[in-house]
XYZ file of N, CA and C in Angstrom:
615
model
N 0.847 -1.196 0.000
C 0.000 0.000 0.000
C 0.874 1.235 0.000
N 0.539 2.217 -0.849
C 1.358 3.402 -0.994
C 1.207 4.319 0.215
N 2.182 5.262 0.375
C 2.085 6.211 1.495
C 0.805 7.041 1.460
N 0.321 7.372 0.228
C -0.920 8.156 0.126
C -2.111 7.400 0.701
N -2.151 6.078 0.431
C -3.228 5.262 0.990
C -3.145 5.223 2.509
N -1.931 5.059 3.011
C -1.745 5.002 4.453
C -2.126 6.332 5.105
N -1.778 7.427 4.455
C -2.139 8.742 4.989
C -3.647 8.944 4.976
N -4.303 8.540 3.904
C -5.759 8.657 3.814
C -6.446 7.775 4.855
N -5.882 6.576 5.051
C -6.444 5.647 6.040
C -6.325 6.224 7.449
N -5.162 6.736 7.790
C -4.955 7.286 9.133
C -5.808 8.528 9.364
N -5.929 9.378 8.324
C -6.770 10.568 8.450
C -8.237 10.191 8.621
N -8.675 9.138 7.905
C -10.051 8.691 8.041
C -10.347 8.160 9.429
N -9.400 7.416 9.987
C -9.588 6.854 11.336
C -9.596 7.955 12.395
N -8.736 8.964 12.218
C -8.607 10.023 13.211
C -9.638 11.135 13.025
N -10.122 11.289 11.799
C -11.078 12.368 11.514
C -12.248 11.840 10.691
N -13.187 11.138 11.337
C -14.369 10.617 10.639
C -15.196 11.751 10.038
N -16.146 11.420 9.167
C -16.907 12.456 8.457
C -17.964 13.173 9.286
N -18.201 12.751 10.522
C -19.213 13.401 11.355
C -18.568 14.025 12.585
N -19.236 15.041 13.130
C -18.728 15.707 14.332
C -18.742 14.741 15.512
N -19.837 14.016 15.660
C -19.940 13.060 16.770
C -18.938 11.925 16.586
N -18.699 11.522 15.331
C -17.691 10.499 15.070
C -16.305 10.946 15.499
N -16.000 12.225 15.287
C -14.712 12.761 15.708
C -14.610 12.800 17.226
N -15.720 13.154 17.876
C -15.733 13.150 19.340
C -15.599 11.720 19.856
N -16.251 10.770 19.187
C -16.143 9.360 19.561
C -14.697 8.890 19.466
N -14.006 9.292 18.402
C -12.603 8.918 18.241
C -11.755 9.487 19.369
N -12.016 10.758 19.721
C -11.285 11.392 20.819
C -11.553 10.677 22.130
N -12.836 10.403 22.398
C -13.213 9.729 23.642
C -12.649 8.317 23.688
N -12.835 7.588 22.572
C -12.421 6.187 22.506
C -10.899 6.072 22.563
N -10.227 6.905 21.770
C -8.779 6.780 21.653
C -8.014 7.356 22.814
N -8.547 8.414 23.419
C -7.799 9.080 24.482
C -8.248 8.646 25.868
N -9.496 8.959 26.185
C -9.981 8.733 27.550
C -10.056 7.248 27.888
N -10.731 6.487 27.037
C -10.970 5.078 27.350
C -9.672 4.276 27.364
N -8.823 4.470 26.357
C -7.565 3.721 26.306
C -6.618 4.146 27.414
N -6.598 5.455 27.740
C -5.757 5.927 28.843
C -6.228 5.319 30.152
N -7.546 5.320 30.358
C -8.116 4.765 31.587
C -7.737 3.298 31.742
N -7.871 2.540 30.656
C -7.556 1.113 30.709
C -6.068 0.879 30.847
N -5.267 1.593 30.060
C -3.829 1.342 30.052
C -3.132 1.742 31.329
N -3.497 2.888 31.877
C -2.805 3.405 33.066
C -3.475 2.924 34.353
N -4.749 3.268 34.534
C -5.426 2.891 35.775
C -5.695 1.392 35.838
N -5.971 0.770 34.683
C -6.216 -0.665 34.672
C -5.019 -1.447 35.166
N -3.828 -1.040 34.751
C -2.616 -1.722 35.213
C -2.408 -1.497 36.705
N -2.704 -0.271 37.178
C -2.525 0.025 38.603
C -3.462 -0.815 39.466
N -4.685 -1.041 38.988
C -5.672 -1.779 39.782
C -5.488 -3.286 39.671
N -5.208 -3.782 38.458
C -5.178 -5.224 38.227
C -3.775 -5.797 38.013
N -2.768 -4.937 37.950
C -1.433 -5.399 37.578
C -0.861 -6.498 38.449
N -1.042 -6.398 39.767
C -0.455 -7.377 40.693
C -1.518 -8.245 41.372
N -2.671 -8.360 40.766
C -3.764 -9.091 41.393
C -3.401 -10.545 41.653
N -2.779 -11.208 40.682
C -2.443 -12.624 40.832
C -1.467 -12.849 41.978
N -0.549 -11.905 42.185
C 0.455 -12.059 43.246
C -0.158 -11.917 44.628
N -1.200 -11.081 44.754
C -1.798 -10.812 46.055
C -3.042 -11.653 46.325
N -3.415 -12.485 45.364
C -4.576 -13.360 45.538
C -4.143 -14.540 46.407
N -4.749 -14.707 47.582
C -4.319 -15.756 48.515
C -5.511 -16.542 49.030
N -5.280 -17.825 49.235
C -6.340 -18.731 49.692
C -5.906 -19.432 50.972
N -6.807 -20.179 51.543
C -6.538 -20.950 52.761
C -6.695 -22.443 52.429
N -5.592 -23.198 52.415
C -4.228 -22.859 52.825
C -3.499 -22.017 51.772
N -2.586 -21.184 52.254
C -1.867 -20.253 51.382
C -0.684 -20.976 50.726
N -1.002 -21.767 49.725
C 0.028 -22.493 48.975
C -0.026 -22.081 47.519
N 1.117 -22.128 46.864
C 1.208 -21.648 45.487
C 0.240 -22.379 44.560
N 0.178 -23.707 44.678
C -0.673 -24.468 43.768
C -2.146 -24.159 43.984
N -2.539 -23.964 45.260
C -3.929 -23.632 45.566
C -4.261 -22.227 45.065
N -3.359 -21.272 45.352
C -3.586 -19.895 44.910
C -3.704 -19.809 43.391
N -2.818 -20.513 42.697
C -2.817 -20.462 41.238
C -4.079 -21.116 40.675
N -4.441 -22.260 41.232
C -5.630 -22.975 40.766
C -6.886 -22.124 40.965
N -7.013 -21.545 42.145
C -8.208 -20.753 42.456
C -8.226 -19.440 41.687
N -7.060 -18.846 41.453
C -7.037 -17.597 40.687
C -7.482 -17.846 39.244
N -7.044 -18.964 38.677
C -7.474 -19.309 37.321
C -8.978 -19.569 37.256
N -9.514 -20.091 38.360
C -10.960 -20.308 38.434
C -11.687 -18.979 38.615
N -11.113 -18.102 39.407
C -11.694 -16.789 39.681
C -11.624 -15.884 38.446
N -10.514 -15.978 37.691
C -10.314 -15.151 36.506
C -10.051 -16.047 35.285
N -11.080 -16.567 34.631
C -10.859 -17.342 33.399
C -10.137 -16.510 32.346
N -10.401 -15.199 32.348
C -9.670 -14.251 31.514
C -9.500 -12.982 32.339
N -8.328 -12.395 32.302
C -8.088 -11.200 33.106
C -8.848 -10.014 32.502
N -9.351 -9.122 33.338
C -10.112 -7.981 32.819
C -9.328 -7.141 31.813
N -8.010 -6.944 32.056
C -7.225 -6.130 31.112
C -7.237 -6.739 29.719
N -7.065 -8.061 29.646
C -7.051 -8.736 28.348
C -8.421 -8.639 27.691
N -9.478 -8.859 28.461
C -10.837 -8.784 27.916
C -11.116 -7.404 27.349
N -10.807 -6.349 28.121
C -11.110 -4.994 27.665
C -10.211 -4.571 26.508
N -8.970 -5.045 26.501
C -8.098 -4.752 25.360
C -8.643 -5.397 24.082
N -9.106 -6.641 24.189
C -9.719 -7.312 23.038
C -10.982 -6.580 22.597
N -11.761 -6.111 23.575
C -12.971 -5.367 23.255
C -12.643 -4.109 22.454
N -11.637 -3.359 22.897
C -11.265 -2.129 22.204
C -10.811 -2.412 20.778
N -10.001 -3.457 20.606
C -9.495 -3.788 19.275
C -10.626 -4.236 18.354
N -11.480 -5.135 18.852
C -12.560 -5.681 18.028
C -13.548 -4.595 17.618
N -13.856 -3.679 18.548
C -14.811 -2.611 18.243
C -14.240 -1.656 17.190
N -12.924 -1.535 17.128
C -12.301 -0.657 16.144
C -12.290 -1.257 14.743
N -12.476 -2.565 14.634
C -12.329 -3.252 13.344
C -13.304 -2.757 12.272
N -14.623 -2.630 12.549
C -15.536 -2.189 11.477
C -15.158 -0.839 10.886
N -14.853 0.128 11.754
C -14.460 1.445 11.266
C -13.155 1.406 10.498
N -12.214 0.577 10.978
C -10.922 0.470 10.299
C -11.088 -0.112 8.903
N -11.949 -1.110 8.766
C -12.194 -1.701 7.448
C -12.830 -0.681 6.500
N -13.782 0.100 7.031
C -14.426 1.098 6.175
C -13.416 2.135 5.691
N -12.591 2.654 6.604
C -11.623 3.687 6.224
C -10.529 3.122 5.323
N -10.229 1.836 5.481
C -9.282 1.203 4.566
C -9.894 1.122 3.167
N -11.169 0.764 3.108
C -11.884 0.720 1.824
C -11.916 2.113 1.190
N -12.219 3.132 2.016
C -12.276 4.504 1.506
C -10.914 4.956 0.993
N -9.843 4.566 1.687
C -8.498 4.945 1.248
C -8.147 4.268 -0.068
N -8.493 2.995 -0.199
C -8.189 2.256 -1.437
C -8.973 2.817 -2.629
N -10.208 3.288 -2.360
C -11.050 3.844 -3.419
C -10.830 5.343 -3.603
N -9.909 5.887 -2.802
C -9.594 7.322 -2.868
C -10.831 8.181 -2.604
N -11.602 7.770 -1.594
C -12.809 8.502 -1.216
C -12.448 9.522 -0.138
N -12.741 10.770 -0.364
C -12.476 11.806 0.622
C -13.539 11.756 1.725
N -13.130 12.135 2.925
C -14.048 12.075 4.062
C -15.281 12.946 3.840
N -15.087 14.122 3.230
C -16.217 15.018 3.019
C -17.198 14.502 1.961
N -16.774 13.499 1.176
C -17.652 12.944 0.138
C -18.480 11.755 0.629
N -18.124 11.239 1.803
C -18.795 10.026 2.289
C -20.283 10.256 2.493
N -20.631 11.392 3.093
C -22.036 11.664 3.388
C -22.790 12.238 2.198
N -22.081 12.451 1.079
C -22.741 12.957 -0.131
C -23.178 11.832 -1.059
N -22.638 10.638 -0.826
C -22.928 9.498 -1.675
C -23.728 8.466 -0.876
N -24.882 8.075 -1.388
C -25.756 7.161 -0.638
C -25.094 5.822 -0.347
N -24.329 5.298 -1.316
C -23.677 4.008 -1.128
C -22.629 4.085 -0.033
N -21.788 5.121 -0.089
C -20.750 5.283 0.929
C -21.372 5.521 2.303
N -22.431 6.325 2.320
C -23.117 6.596 3.591
C -23.687 5.313 4.188
N -24.276 4.468 3.319
C -24.829 3.198 3.786
C -23.764 2.299 4.382
N -22.604 2.230 3.708
C -21.499 1.420 4.234
C -21.025 1.961 5.582
N -20.942 3.287 5.676
C -20.460 3.888 6.923
C -21.442 3.630 8.063
N -22.740 3.800 7.798
C -23.746 3.531 8.829
C -23.702 2.067 9.248
N -23.472 1.172 8.289
C -23.363 -0.255 8.608
C -22.184 -0.512 9.550
N -21.068 0.174 9.326
C -19.908 0.007 10.209
C -20.214 0.516 11.617
N -21.001 1.587 11.711
C -21.387 2.110 13.025
C -22.330 1.131 13.726
N -23.271 0.541 12.977
C -24.165 -0.470 13.548
C -23.366 -1.661 14.079
N -22.341 -2.073 13.348
C -21.493 -3.174 13.807
C -20.805 -2.828 15.115
N -20.357 -1.575 15.233
C -19.739 -1.146 16.486
C -20.723 -1.267 17.640
N -21.958 -0.864 17.401
C -22.986 -0.955 18.453
C -23.210 -2.407 18.859
N -23.316 -3.289 17.878
C -23.546 -4.713 18.160
C -22.374 -5.296 18.942
N -21.153 -4.983 18.530
C -19.963 -5.516 19.205
C -19.865 -4.994 20.636
N -20.204 -3.726 20.834
C -20.192 -3.168 22.192
C -21.240 -3.857 23.057
N -22.421 -4.120 22.487
C -23.489 -4.780 23.244
C -23.091 -6.202 23.621
N -22.460 -6.916 22.692
C -21.990 -8.279 22.982
C -20.922 -8.248 24.072
N -20.002 -7.296 23.974
C -18.950 -7.174 24.993
C -19.547 -6.834 26.352
N -20.572 -5.991 26.358
C -21.257 -5.628 27.604
C -21.859 -6.865 28.254
N -22.521 -7.694 27.448
C -23.140 -8.922 27.969
C -22.068 -9.897 28.475
N -20.991 -10.046 27.726
C -19.921 -10.952 28.150
C -19.268 -10.471 29.441
N -19.111 -9.172 29.581
C -18.517 -8.646 30.803
C -19.385 -8.968 32.006
N -20.707 -8.879 31.830
C -21.614 -9.241 32.925
C -21.449 -10.706 33.291
N -21.369 -11.577 32.275
C -21.232 -13.008 32.529
C -19.915 -13.342 33.214
N -18.851 -12.644 32.837
C -17.515 -12.961 33.361
C -17.229 -12.308 34.705
N -17.640 -11.042 34.863
C -17.200 -10.276 36.032
C -18.333 -9.780 36.926
N -19.567 -9.777 36.410
C -20.669 -9.259 37.206
C -20.555 -7.754 37.391
N -21.215 -7.251 38.437
C -21.188 -5.816 38.710
C -20.428 -5.493 40.002
N -20.029 -6.532 40.726
C -19.373 -6.298 42.009
C -18.316 -7.363 42.243
N -17.184 -6.932 42.809
C -16.117 -7.864 43.186
C -16.178 -8.042 44.700
N -16.460 -9.259 45.149
C -16.551 -9.541 46.576
C -15.175 -9.709 47.198
N -15.094 -9.427 48.488
C -13.812 -9.543 49.193
C -13.376 -11.000 49.339
N -14.366 -11.912 49.408
C -14.083 -13.336 49.580
C -14.587 -14.106 48.366
N -13.741 -14.995 47.857
C -14.152 -15.873 46.762
C -14.082 -17.311 47.248
N -15.188 -18.027 47.110
C -15.225 -19.428 47.524
C -14.801 -20.291 46.343
N -13.687 -20.951 46.496
C -13.074 -21.712 45.400
C -13.306 -23.210 45.576
N -13.672 -23.868 44.507
C -13.853 -25.321 44.498
C -12.519 -25.967 44.129
N -11.859 -26.580 45.123
C -10.543 -27.188 44.894
C -10.642 -28.714 44.862
N -11.813 -29.223 44.573
C -12.000 -30.667 44.535
C -11.101 -31.344 43.529
N -10.792 -30.653 42.428
C -9.934 -31.240 41.395
C -8.506 -31.439 41.885
N -8.116 -30.732 42.957
C -6.770 -30.889 43.511
C -6.720 -31.999 44.548
N -7.855 -32.662 44.791
C -7.950 -33.759 45.753
C -7.577 -33.305 47.160
N -8.074 -32.117 47.537
C -7.833 -31.615 48.879
C -8.859 -32.212 49.851
N -8.549 -32.054 51.121
C -9.434 -32.599 52.140
C -10.795 -31.916 52.090
N -10.750 -30.582 51.912
C -11.991 -29.822 51.808
C -12.140 -29.345 50.362
N -13.324 -29.541 49.802
C -13.539 -29.168 48.404
C -13.668 -27.661 48.199
N -14.124 -26.944 49.226
C -14.317 -25.503 49.111
C -13.339 -24.787 50.038
N -12.666 -23.796 49.492
C -11.732 -23.014 50.298
C -11.990 -21.536 50.083
N -11.630 -20.737 51.089
C -11.840 -19.290 51.025
C -10.609 -18.610 50.451
N -10.841 -17.655 49.570
C -9.741 -16.882 48.990
C -10.015 -15.393 49.177
N -8.941 -14.660 49.465
C -9.048 -13.224 49.651
C -8.777 -12.519 48.320
N -9.688 -11.653 47.903
C -9.520 -10.875 46.671
C -8.963 -9.504 47.040
N -7.773 -9.175 46.569
C -7.166 -7.892 46.955
C -7.868 -6.712 46.300
N -7.992 -5.615 47.064
C -8.512 -4.339 46.552
C -9.846 -4.520 45.820
N -10.761 -5.244 46.453
C -12.026 -5.559 45.796
C -12.869 -4.313 45.523
N -12.798 -3.291 46.406
C -13.591 -2.083 46.206
C -13.097 -1.314 44.974
N -11.777 -1.191 44.827
C -11.221 -0.514 43.654
C -11.638 -1.223 42.366
N -11.638 -2.541 42.404
C -12.013 -3.321 41.215
C -13.499 -3.144 40.895
N -14.335 -3.036 41.922
C -15.753 -2.798 41.690
C -15.969 -1.440 41.023
N -15.270 -0.423 41.506
C -15.372 0.913 40.916
C -14.902 0.890 39.469
N -13.812 0.164 39.211
C -13.273 0.080 37.856
C -14.254 -0.641 36.929
N -14.891 -1.696 37.432
C -15.894 -2.416 36.645
C -17.029 -1.483 36.218
N -17.545 -0.729 37.178
C -18.643 0.191 36.882
C -18.200 1.230 35.859
N -16.954 1.698 35.989
C -16.431 2.688 35.034
C -16.377 2.114 33.624
N -15.953 0.847 33.483
C -15.863 0.239 32.150
C -17.253 0.004 31.563
N -18.226 -0.358 32.414
C -19.610 -0.455 31.941
C -20.083 0.911 31.436
N -19.750 1.953 32.190
C -20.157 3.305 31.815
C -19.557 3.712 30.486
N -18.272 3.398 30.282
C -17.614 3.722 29.014
C -18.306 3.032 27.841
N -18.690 1.780 28.049
C -19.381 1.042 26.984
C -20.711 1.699 26.650
N -21.464 2.093 27.679
C -22.754 2.749 27.460
C -22.563 4.077 26.728
N -21.556 4.860 27.142
C -21.284 6.146 26.484
C -20.937 5.936 25.024
N -20.119 4.912 24.742
C -19.731 4.630 23.358
C -20.938 4.268 22.509
N -21.833 3.448 23.045
C -23.044 3.072 22.307
C -23.911 4.306 22.049
N -24.054 5.161 23.044
C -24.841 6.386 22.876
C -24.238 7.267 21.787
N -22.912 7.374 21.770
C -22.244 8.173 20.740
C -22.474 7.586 19.348
N -22.462 6.258 19.255
C -22.709 5.607 17.957
C -24.130 5.871 17.472
N -25.091 5.769 18.388
C -26.482 6.051 18.027
C -26.627 7.516 17.619
N -25.981 8.409 18.374
C -26.045 9.832 18.056
C -25.390 10.122 16.706
N -24.340 9.373 16.373
C -23.679 9.574 15.076
C -24.605 9.184 13.928
N -25.339 8.080 14.084
C -26.310 7.684 13.058
C -27.397 8.751 12.925
N -27.816 9.309 14.060
C -28.819 10.372 14.036
C -28.278 11.597 13.305
N -27.015 11.937 13.562
C -26.401 13.080 12.877
C -26.338 12.857 11.368
N -25.953 11.646 10.963
C -25.888 11.322 9.533
C -27.260 11.459 8.892
N -28.291 10.960 9.578
C -29.658 11.053 9.058
C -30.070 12.509 8.895
N -29.727 13.337 9.880
C -30.084 14.760 9.808
C -29.353 15.451 8.661
N -28.109 15.065 8.431
C -27.355 15.664 7.322
C -27.946 15.239 5.981
N -28.335 13.992 5.877
C -28.906 13.520 4.619
C -30.255 14.167 4.342
N -30.989 14.486 5.416
C -32.294 15.116 5.247
C -32.194 16.627 5.110
N -30.975 17.144 5.281
C -30.761 18.579 5.138
C -31.066 19.371 6.386
N -31.338 18.686 7.511
C -31.627 19.388 8.759
C -30.360 20.040 9.292
N -29.232 19.343 9.134
C -27.934 19.885 9.522
C -27.131 20.160 8.272
N -26.360 21.212 8.316
C -25.501 21.543 7.190
C -24.275 20.645 7.202
N -23.756 20.294 6.021
C -22.554 19.488 5.915
C -21.378 20.298 6.405
N -20.342 19.528 6.850
C -19.148 20.202 7.348
C -18.436 20.890 6.202
């Protein structure tokens, strides 16, 4: 791919054809990624090391932590961010290959339809991620986790484990749910903006 295509692709990703899309990019790229990258590491970075069970043995702690966290929240949210970016990235890659200018996207019905479809995909992916997060992490992190260690052939099948900094993790969970809701609202608002521009209610940029 030539440098011109790469420049058009990067400009499309950073400067979508709608005002709300540009705000979404700013919110998604700056606030959400900063929150996850910096604060997420501070909250979850050493969780496995401080996760302790009774008896406090390495094999028990490791077994129960894997049961408690089938996937770590940082990995889940990082995958969510990447996957949600895919529809928009594909559209802007298509626009770059076809040499479509951002200001022309909303002037052409076909291009507008493709762009709206990419926004709908983002909404669907965010909704799926929201549901999966509920299934995996719930809305609250309890201080005590009851672990089933029967597979380790221990005397007692259930053991108590201490979850470090459970209140901070609960706050972080709620924040990530909030970010997902805000992103979905922005996507819906972007579709509304596109509709208003096509109907002539709003002037084109």
